[in-house]
mmCIF file of C-alpha atoms and ligand atoms in Angstrom:
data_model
loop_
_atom_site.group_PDB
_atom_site.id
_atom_site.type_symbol
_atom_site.label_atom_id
_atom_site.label_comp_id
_atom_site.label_asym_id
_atom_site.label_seq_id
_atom_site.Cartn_x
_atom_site.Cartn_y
_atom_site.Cartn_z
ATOM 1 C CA UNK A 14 -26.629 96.207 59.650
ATOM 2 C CA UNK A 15 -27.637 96.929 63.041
ATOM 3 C CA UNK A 16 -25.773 95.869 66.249
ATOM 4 C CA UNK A 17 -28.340 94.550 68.451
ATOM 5 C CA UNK A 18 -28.029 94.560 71.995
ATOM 6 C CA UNK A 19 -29.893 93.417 74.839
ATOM 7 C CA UNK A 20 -30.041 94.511 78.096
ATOM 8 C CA UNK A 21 -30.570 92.135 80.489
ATOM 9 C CA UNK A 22 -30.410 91.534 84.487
ATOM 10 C CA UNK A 23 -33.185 89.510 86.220
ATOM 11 C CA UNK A 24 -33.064 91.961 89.052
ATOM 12 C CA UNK A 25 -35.915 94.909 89.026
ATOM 13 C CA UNK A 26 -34.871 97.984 89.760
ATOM 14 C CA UNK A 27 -30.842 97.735 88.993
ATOM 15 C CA UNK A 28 -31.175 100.589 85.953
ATOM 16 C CA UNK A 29 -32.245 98.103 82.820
ATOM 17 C CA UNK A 30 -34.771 100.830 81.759
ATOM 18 C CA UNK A 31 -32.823 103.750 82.615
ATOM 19 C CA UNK A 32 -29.056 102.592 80.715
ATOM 20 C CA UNK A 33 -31.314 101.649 77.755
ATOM 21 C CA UNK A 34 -33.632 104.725 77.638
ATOM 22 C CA UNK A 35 -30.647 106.850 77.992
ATOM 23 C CA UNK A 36 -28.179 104.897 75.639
ATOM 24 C CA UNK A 37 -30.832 105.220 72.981
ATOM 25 C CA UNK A 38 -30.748 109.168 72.824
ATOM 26 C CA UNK A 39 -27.019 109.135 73.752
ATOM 27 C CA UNK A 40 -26.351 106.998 70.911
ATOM 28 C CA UNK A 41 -28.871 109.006 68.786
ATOM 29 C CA UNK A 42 -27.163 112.333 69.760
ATOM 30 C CA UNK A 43 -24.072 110.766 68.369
ATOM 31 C CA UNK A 44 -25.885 110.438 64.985
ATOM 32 C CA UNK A 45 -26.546 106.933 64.967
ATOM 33 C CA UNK A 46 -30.020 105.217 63.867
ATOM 34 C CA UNK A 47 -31.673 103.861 67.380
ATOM 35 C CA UNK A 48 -34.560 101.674 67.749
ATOM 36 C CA UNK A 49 -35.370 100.978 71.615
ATOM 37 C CA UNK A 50 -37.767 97.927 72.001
ATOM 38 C CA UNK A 51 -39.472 97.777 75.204
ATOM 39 C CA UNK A 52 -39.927 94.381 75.980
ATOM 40 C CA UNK A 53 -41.280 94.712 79.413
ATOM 41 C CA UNK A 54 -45.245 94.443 80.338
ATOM 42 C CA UNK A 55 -44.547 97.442 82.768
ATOM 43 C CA UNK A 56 -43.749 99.930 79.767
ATOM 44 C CA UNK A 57 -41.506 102.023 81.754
ATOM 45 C CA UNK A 58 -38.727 102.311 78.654
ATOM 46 C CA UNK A 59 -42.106 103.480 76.450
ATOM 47 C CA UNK A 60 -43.439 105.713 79.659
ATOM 48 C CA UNK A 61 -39.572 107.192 79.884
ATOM 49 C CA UNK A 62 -39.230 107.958 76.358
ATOM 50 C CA UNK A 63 -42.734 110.086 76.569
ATOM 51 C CA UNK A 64 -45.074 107.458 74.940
ATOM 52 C CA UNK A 65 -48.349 107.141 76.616
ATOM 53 C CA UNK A 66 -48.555 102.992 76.823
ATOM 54 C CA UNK A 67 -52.273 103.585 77.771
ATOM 55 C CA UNK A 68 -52.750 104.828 74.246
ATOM 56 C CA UNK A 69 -50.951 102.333 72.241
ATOM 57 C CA UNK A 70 -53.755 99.974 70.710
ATOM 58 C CA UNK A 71 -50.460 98.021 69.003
ATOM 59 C CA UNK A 72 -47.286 96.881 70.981
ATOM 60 C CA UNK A 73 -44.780 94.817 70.797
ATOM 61 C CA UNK A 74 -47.047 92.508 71.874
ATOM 62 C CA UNK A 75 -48.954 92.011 68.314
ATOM 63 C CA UNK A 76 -45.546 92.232 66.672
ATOM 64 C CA UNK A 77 -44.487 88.660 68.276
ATOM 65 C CA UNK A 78 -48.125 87.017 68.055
ATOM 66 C CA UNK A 79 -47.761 87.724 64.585
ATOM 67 C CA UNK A 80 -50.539 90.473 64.373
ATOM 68 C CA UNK A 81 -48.501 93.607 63.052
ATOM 69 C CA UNK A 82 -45.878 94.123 60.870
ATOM 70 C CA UNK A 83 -43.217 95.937 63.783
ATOM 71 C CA UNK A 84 -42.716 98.852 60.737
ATOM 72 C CA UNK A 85 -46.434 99.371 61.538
ATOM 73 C CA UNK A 86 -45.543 99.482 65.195
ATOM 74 C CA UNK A 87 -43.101 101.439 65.912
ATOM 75 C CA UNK A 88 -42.940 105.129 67.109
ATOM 76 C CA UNK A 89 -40.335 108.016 66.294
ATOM 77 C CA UNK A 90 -39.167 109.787 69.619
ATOM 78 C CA UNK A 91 -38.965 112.937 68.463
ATOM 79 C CA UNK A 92 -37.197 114.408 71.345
ATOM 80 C CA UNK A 93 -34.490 111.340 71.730
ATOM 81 C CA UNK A 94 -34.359 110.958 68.325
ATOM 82 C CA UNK A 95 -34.557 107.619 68.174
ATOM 83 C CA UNK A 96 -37.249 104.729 66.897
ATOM 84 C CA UNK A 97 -39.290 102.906 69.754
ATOM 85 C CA UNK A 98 -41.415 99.875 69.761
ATOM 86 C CA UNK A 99 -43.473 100.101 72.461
ATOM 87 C CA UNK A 100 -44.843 97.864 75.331
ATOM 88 C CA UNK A 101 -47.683 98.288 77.893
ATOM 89 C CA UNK A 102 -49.414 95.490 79.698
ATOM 90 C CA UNK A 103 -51.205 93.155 76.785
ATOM 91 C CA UNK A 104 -47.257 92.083 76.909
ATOM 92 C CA UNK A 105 -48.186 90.348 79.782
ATOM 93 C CA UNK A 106 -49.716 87.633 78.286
ATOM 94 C CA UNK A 107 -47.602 87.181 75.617
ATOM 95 C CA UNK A 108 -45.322 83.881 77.632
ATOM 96 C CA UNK A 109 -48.391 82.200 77.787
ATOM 97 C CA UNK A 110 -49.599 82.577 74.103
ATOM 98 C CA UNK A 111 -46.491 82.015 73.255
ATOM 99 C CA UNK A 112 -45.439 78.753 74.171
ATOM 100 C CA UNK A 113 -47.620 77.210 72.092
ATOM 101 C CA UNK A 114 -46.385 78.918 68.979
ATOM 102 C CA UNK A 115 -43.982 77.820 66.238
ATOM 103 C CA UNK A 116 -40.764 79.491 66.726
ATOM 104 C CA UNK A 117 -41.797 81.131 70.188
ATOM 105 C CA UNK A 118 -38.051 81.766 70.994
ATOM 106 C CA UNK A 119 -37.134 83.370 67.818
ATOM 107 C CA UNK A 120 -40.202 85.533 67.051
ATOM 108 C CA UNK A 121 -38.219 89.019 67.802
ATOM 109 C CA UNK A 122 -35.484 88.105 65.932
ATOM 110 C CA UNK A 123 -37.313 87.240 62.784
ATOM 111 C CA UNK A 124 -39.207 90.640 63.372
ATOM 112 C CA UNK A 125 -35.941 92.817 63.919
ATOM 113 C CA UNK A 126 -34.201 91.080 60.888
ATOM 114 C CA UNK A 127 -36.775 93.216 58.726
ATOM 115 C CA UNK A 128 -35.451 96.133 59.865
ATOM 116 C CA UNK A 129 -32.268 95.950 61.081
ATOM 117 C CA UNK A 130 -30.732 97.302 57.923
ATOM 118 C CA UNK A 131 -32.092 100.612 59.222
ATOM 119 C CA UNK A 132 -30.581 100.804 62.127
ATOM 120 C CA UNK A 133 -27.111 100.966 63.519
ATOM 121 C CA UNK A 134 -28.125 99.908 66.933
ATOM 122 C CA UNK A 135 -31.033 98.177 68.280
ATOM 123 C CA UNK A 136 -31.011 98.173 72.123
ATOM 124 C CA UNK A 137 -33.695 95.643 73.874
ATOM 125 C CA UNK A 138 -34.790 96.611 77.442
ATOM 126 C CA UNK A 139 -35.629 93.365 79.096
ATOM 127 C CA UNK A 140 -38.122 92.736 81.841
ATOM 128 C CA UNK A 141 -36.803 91.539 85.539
ATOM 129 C CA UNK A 142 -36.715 87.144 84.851
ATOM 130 C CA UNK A 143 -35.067 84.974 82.456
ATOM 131 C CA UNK A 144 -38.246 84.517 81.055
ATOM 132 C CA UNK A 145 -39.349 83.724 77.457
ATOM 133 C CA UNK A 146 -39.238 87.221 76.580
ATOM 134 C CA UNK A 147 -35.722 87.688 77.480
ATOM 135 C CA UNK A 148 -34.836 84.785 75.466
ATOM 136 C CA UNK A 149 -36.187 86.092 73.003
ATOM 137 C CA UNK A 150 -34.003 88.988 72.886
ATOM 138 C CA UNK A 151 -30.884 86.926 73.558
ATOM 139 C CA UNK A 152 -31.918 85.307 70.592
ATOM 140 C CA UNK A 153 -31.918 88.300 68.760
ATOM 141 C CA UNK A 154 -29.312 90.214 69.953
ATOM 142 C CA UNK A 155 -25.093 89.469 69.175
ATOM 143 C CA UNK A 156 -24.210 91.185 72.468
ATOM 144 C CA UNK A 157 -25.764 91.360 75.881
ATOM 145 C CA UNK A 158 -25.241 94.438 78.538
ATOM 146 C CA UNK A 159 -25.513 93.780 82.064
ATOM 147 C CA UNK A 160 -26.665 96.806 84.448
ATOM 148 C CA UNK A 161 -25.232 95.612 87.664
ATOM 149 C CA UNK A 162 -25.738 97.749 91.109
ATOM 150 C CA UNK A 163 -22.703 97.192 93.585
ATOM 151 C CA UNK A 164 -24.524 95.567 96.367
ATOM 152 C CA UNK A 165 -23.483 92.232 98.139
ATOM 153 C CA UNK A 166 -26.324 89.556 96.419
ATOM 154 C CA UNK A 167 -25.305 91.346 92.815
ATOM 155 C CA UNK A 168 -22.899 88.482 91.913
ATOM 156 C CA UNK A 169 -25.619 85.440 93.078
ATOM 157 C CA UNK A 170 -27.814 86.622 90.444
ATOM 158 C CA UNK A 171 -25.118 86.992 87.857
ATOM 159 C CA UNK A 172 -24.369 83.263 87.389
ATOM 160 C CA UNK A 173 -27.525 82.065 86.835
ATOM 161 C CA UNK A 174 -27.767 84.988 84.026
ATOM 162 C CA UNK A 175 -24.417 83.906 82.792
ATOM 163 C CA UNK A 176 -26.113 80.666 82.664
ATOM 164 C CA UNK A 177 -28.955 81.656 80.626
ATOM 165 C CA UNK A 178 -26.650 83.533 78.110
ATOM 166 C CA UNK A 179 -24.987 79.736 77.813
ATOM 167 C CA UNK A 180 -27.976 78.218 76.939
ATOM 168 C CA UNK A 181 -28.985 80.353 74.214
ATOM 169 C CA UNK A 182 -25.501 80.040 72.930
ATOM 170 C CA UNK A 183 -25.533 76.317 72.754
ATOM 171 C CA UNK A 184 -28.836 75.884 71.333
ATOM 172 C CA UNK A 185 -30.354 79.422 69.501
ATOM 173 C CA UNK A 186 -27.754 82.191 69.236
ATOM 174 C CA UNK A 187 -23.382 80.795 69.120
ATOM 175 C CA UNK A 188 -22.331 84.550 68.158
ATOM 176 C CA UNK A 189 -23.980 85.950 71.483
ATOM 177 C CA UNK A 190 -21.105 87.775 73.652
ATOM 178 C CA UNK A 191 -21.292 89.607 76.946
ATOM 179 C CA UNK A 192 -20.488 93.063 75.629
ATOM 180 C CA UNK A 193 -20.168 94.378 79.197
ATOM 181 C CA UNK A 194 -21.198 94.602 82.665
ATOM 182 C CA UNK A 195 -22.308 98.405 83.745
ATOM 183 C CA UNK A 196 -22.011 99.717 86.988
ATOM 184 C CA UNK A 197 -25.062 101.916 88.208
ATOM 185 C CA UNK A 198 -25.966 103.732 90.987
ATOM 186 C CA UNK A 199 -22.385 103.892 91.969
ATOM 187 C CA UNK A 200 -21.856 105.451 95.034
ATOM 188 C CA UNK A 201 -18.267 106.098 95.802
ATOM 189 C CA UNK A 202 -18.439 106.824 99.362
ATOM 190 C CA UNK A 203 -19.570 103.064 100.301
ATOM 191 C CA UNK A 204 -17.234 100.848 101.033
ATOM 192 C CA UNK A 205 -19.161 97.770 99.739
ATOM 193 C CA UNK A 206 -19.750 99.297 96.643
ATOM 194 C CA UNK A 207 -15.952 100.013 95.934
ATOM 195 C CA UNK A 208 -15.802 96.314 97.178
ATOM 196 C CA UNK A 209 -18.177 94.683 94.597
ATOM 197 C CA UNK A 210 -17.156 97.077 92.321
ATOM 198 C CA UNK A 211 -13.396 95.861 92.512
ATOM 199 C CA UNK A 212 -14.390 92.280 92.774
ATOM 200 C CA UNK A 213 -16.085 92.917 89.315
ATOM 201 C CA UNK A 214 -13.286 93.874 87.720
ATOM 202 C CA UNK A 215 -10.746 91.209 89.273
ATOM 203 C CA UNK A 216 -13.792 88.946 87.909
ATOM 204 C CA UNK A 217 -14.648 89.642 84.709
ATOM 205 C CA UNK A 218 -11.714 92.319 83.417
ATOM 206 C CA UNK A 219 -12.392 93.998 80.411
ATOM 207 C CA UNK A 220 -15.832 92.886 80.116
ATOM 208 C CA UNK A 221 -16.515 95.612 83.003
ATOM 209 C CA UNK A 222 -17.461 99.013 81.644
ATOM 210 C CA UNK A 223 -15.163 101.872 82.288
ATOM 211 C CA UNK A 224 -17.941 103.859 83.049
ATOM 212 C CA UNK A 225 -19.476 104.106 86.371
ATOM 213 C CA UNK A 226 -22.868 105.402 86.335
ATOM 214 C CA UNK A 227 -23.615 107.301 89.672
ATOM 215 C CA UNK A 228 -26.385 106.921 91.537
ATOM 216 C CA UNK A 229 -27.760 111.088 90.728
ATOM 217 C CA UNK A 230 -31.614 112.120 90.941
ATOM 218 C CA UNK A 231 -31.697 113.806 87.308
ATOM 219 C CA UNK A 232 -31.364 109.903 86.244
ATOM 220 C CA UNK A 233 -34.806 109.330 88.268
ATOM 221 C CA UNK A 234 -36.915 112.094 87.983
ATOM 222 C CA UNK A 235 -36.088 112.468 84.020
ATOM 223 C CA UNK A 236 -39.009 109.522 83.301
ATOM 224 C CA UNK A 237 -41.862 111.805 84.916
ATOM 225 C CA UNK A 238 -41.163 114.004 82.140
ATOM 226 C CA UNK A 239 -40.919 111.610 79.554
ATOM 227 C CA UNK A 240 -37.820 112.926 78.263
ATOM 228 C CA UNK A 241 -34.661 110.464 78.545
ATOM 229 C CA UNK A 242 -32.596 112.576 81.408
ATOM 230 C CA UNK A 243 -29.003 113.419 78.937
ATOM 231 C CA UNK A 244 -31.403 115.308 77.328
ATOM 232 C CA UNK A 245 -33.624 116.734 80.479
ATOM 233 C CA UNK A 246 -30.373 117.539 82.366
ATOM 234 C CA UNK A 247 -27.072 116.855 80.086
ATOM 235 C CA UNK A 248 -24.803 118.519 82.493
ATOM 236 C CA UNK A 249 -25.743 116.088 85.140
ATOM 237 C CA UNK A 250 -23.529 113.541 86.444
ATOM 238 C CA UNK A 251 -25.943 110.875 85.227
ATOM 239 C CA UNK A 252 -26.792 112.065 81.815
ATOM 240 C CA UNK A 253 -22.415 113.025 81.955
ATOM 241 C CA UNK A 254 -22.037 109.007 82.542
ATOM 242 C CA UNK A 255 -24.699 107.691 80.002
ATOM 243 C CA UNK A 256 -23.253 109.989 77.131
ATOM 244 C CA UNK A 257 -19.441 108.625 78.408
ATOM 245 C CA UNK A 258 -21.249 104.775 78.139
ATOM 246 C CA UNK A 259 -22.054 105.883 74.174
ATOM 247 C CA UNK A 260 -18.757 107.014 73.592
ATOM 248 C CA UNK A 261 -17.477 104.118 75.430
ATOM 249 C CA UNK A 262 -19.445 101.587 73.014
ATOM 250 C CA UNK A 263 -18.367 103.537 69.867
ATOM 251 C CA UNK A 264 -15.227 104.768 70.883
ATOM 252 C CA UNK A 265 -13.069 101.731 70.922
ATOM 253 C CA UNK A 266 -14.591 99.299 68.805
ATOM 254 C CA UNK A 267 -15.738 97.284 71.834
ATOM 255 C CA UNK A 268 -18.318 94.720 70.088
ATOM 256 C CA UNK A 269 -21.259 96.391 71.822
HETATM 257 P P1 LIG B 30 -34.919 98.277 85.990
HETATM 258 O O1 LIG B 30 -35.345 98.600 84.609
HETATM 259 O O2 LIG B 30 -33.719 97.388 86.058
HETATM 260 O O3 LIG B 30 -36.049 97.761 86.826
HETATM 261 P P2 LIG B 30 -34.808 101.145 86.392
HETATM 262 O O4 LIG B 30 -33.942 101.693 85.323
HETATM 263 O O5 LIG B 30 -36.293 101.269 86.198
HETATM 264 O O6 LIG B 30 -34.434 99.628 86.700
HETATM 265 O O7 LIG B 30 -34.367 101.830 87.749
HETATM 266 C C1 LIG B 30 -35.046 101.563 88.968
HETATM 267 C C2 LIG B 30 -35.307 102.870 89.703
HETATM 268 O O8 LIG B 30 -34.087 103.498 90.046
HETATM 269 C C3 LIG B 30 -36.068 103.873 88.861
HETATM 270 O O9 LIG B 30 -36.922 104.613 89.675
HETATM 271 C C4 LIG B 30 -34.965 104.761 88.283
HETATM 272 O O10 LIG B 30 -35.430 106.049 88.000
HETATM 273 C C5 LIG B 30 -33.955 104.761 89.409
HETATM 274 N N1 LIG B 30 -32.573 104.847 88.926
HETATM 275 C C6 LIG B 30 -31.984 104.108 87.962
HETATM 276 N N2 LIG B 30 -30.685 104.423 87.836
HETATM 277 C C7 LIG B 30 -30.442 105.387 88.752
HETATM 278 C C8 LIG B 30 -29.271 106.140 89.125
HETATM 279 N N3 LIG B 30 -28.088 105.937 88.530
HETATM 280 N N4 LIG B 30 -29.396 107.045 90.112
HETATM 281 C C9 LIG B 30 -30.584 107.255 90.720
HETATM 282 N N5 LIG B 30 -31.704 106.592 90.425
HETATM 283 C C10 LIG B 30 -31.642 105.659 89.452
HETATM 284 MG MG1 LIG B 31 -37.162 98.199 83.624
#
């Protein structure tokens, strides 16, 4: 049964898309079944895995209206080797057409429990609010990742996220866990960086990935190819640091 896992931050631009594009074909390189949902009206995890979302007449979208079966749905990513459901912009209106649905919290989850047997990880890249559509994927998933950048207003955000993830404990999801907050575009020469960084791990201990991922341009210019960057450039430090997450996730039996 798959190990689903969201990943979640109501911050744009602190490396959602990029950790969970890059996960996906690290954790596919290691031979395990992927499927990446994109659950973000921008598309970039569908844009980043080389799916055109301009072509995509069915989405994620019609899987939670109810419209299309997600086996229907989803793609193979033949160069990541891994299973994507893809998002463009009809997402957009999903909140709204939503709310006044049966079940509007728990519509992913009832859609990935179809699957999940064929999977051994299912990683959910959120979009940037603690909006419907990321509960639903804290509904679905049992653990949540956190891609963090090491910058002074990081923590503010963190507690109304670690309020969220409360919530959907109490009342739609007790297993969910924090699996682990990631550090991205680390740079080591910044003082506040090290700062937050250490303040992280005095914080929240073991639930603080080992691995940093740098801040390194192979990690940005990799989704104008369409090809997740650990396989566009696996010697670079960024692709080094994504494939070191995967091992960190299997390796230890850390509840990812
Ligand atoms: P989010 O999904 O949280 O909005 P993204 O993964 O899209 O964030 O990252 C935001 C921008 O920063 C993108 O242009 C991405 O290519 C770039 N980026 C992400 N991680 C890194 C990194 N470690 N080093 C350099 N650029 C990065
Ligand atoms: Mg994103």
């Amino acid at each position: 049964m798959a190990r689903a896992l969201a990943v979640v931050n109501q911050k744009g631009g602190v490396g959602k898309t990029t950790t969970s594009v890059n996960l996906a074909a690290a954790l596919a390189q290691a031979g395990k079944r992927i499927l990446l949902v994109d659950l973000d009206p921008q598309g970039n995890a569908t844009m980043g895995s080389g799916v055109d979302k301009r072509t995509m007449s069915r989405t994620v979208y019609h899987v939670l209206l109810g419209l299309s079966e997600l086996a229907n749905v989803r793609v193979h990513v033949e160069r990541g080797g891994f299973d994507l459901l893809p998002a463009n912009r009809d997402l957009a209106g999903a909140e709204i057409e939503l709310v006044g649905l049966q079940g509007r919290e728990t519509r992913l989850k009832a859609a990935l429990e179809e699957v999940a047997h064929e999977y051994d990880f299912i990683l959910i890249d959120c979009p940037p609010s603690l909006s419907l559509l990321t509960v639903n994927a804290l509904t679905a998933a049992q653990r949540v990742l956190i891609p963090m950048q090491c910058e002074y207003y990081a923590l503010e955000g963190l507690s109304d996220l670690v309020g969220t993830i409360k919530r959907v404990r109490a009342n739609l999801n007790p297993e969910l866990e924090i699996a682990g907050l990631l550090r991205t575009m680390y740079d080591p020469r910044n003082t506040l960086s090290q700062q937050v960084s250490q303040q992280l791990e005095a914080h929240f201990g073991n639930k603080v990935y080992r691995t940093l991922v740098p801040r390194n341009v192979r990690l940005a210019e990799a989704p104008s190819y369409g090809v997740p960057a650990v396989l566009w450039d696996a010697a670079s430090k960024g692709a080094q640091a994504y494939l070191a997450l995967a091992a960190e996730i299997l390796g230890e039996g850390q509840p990812a």
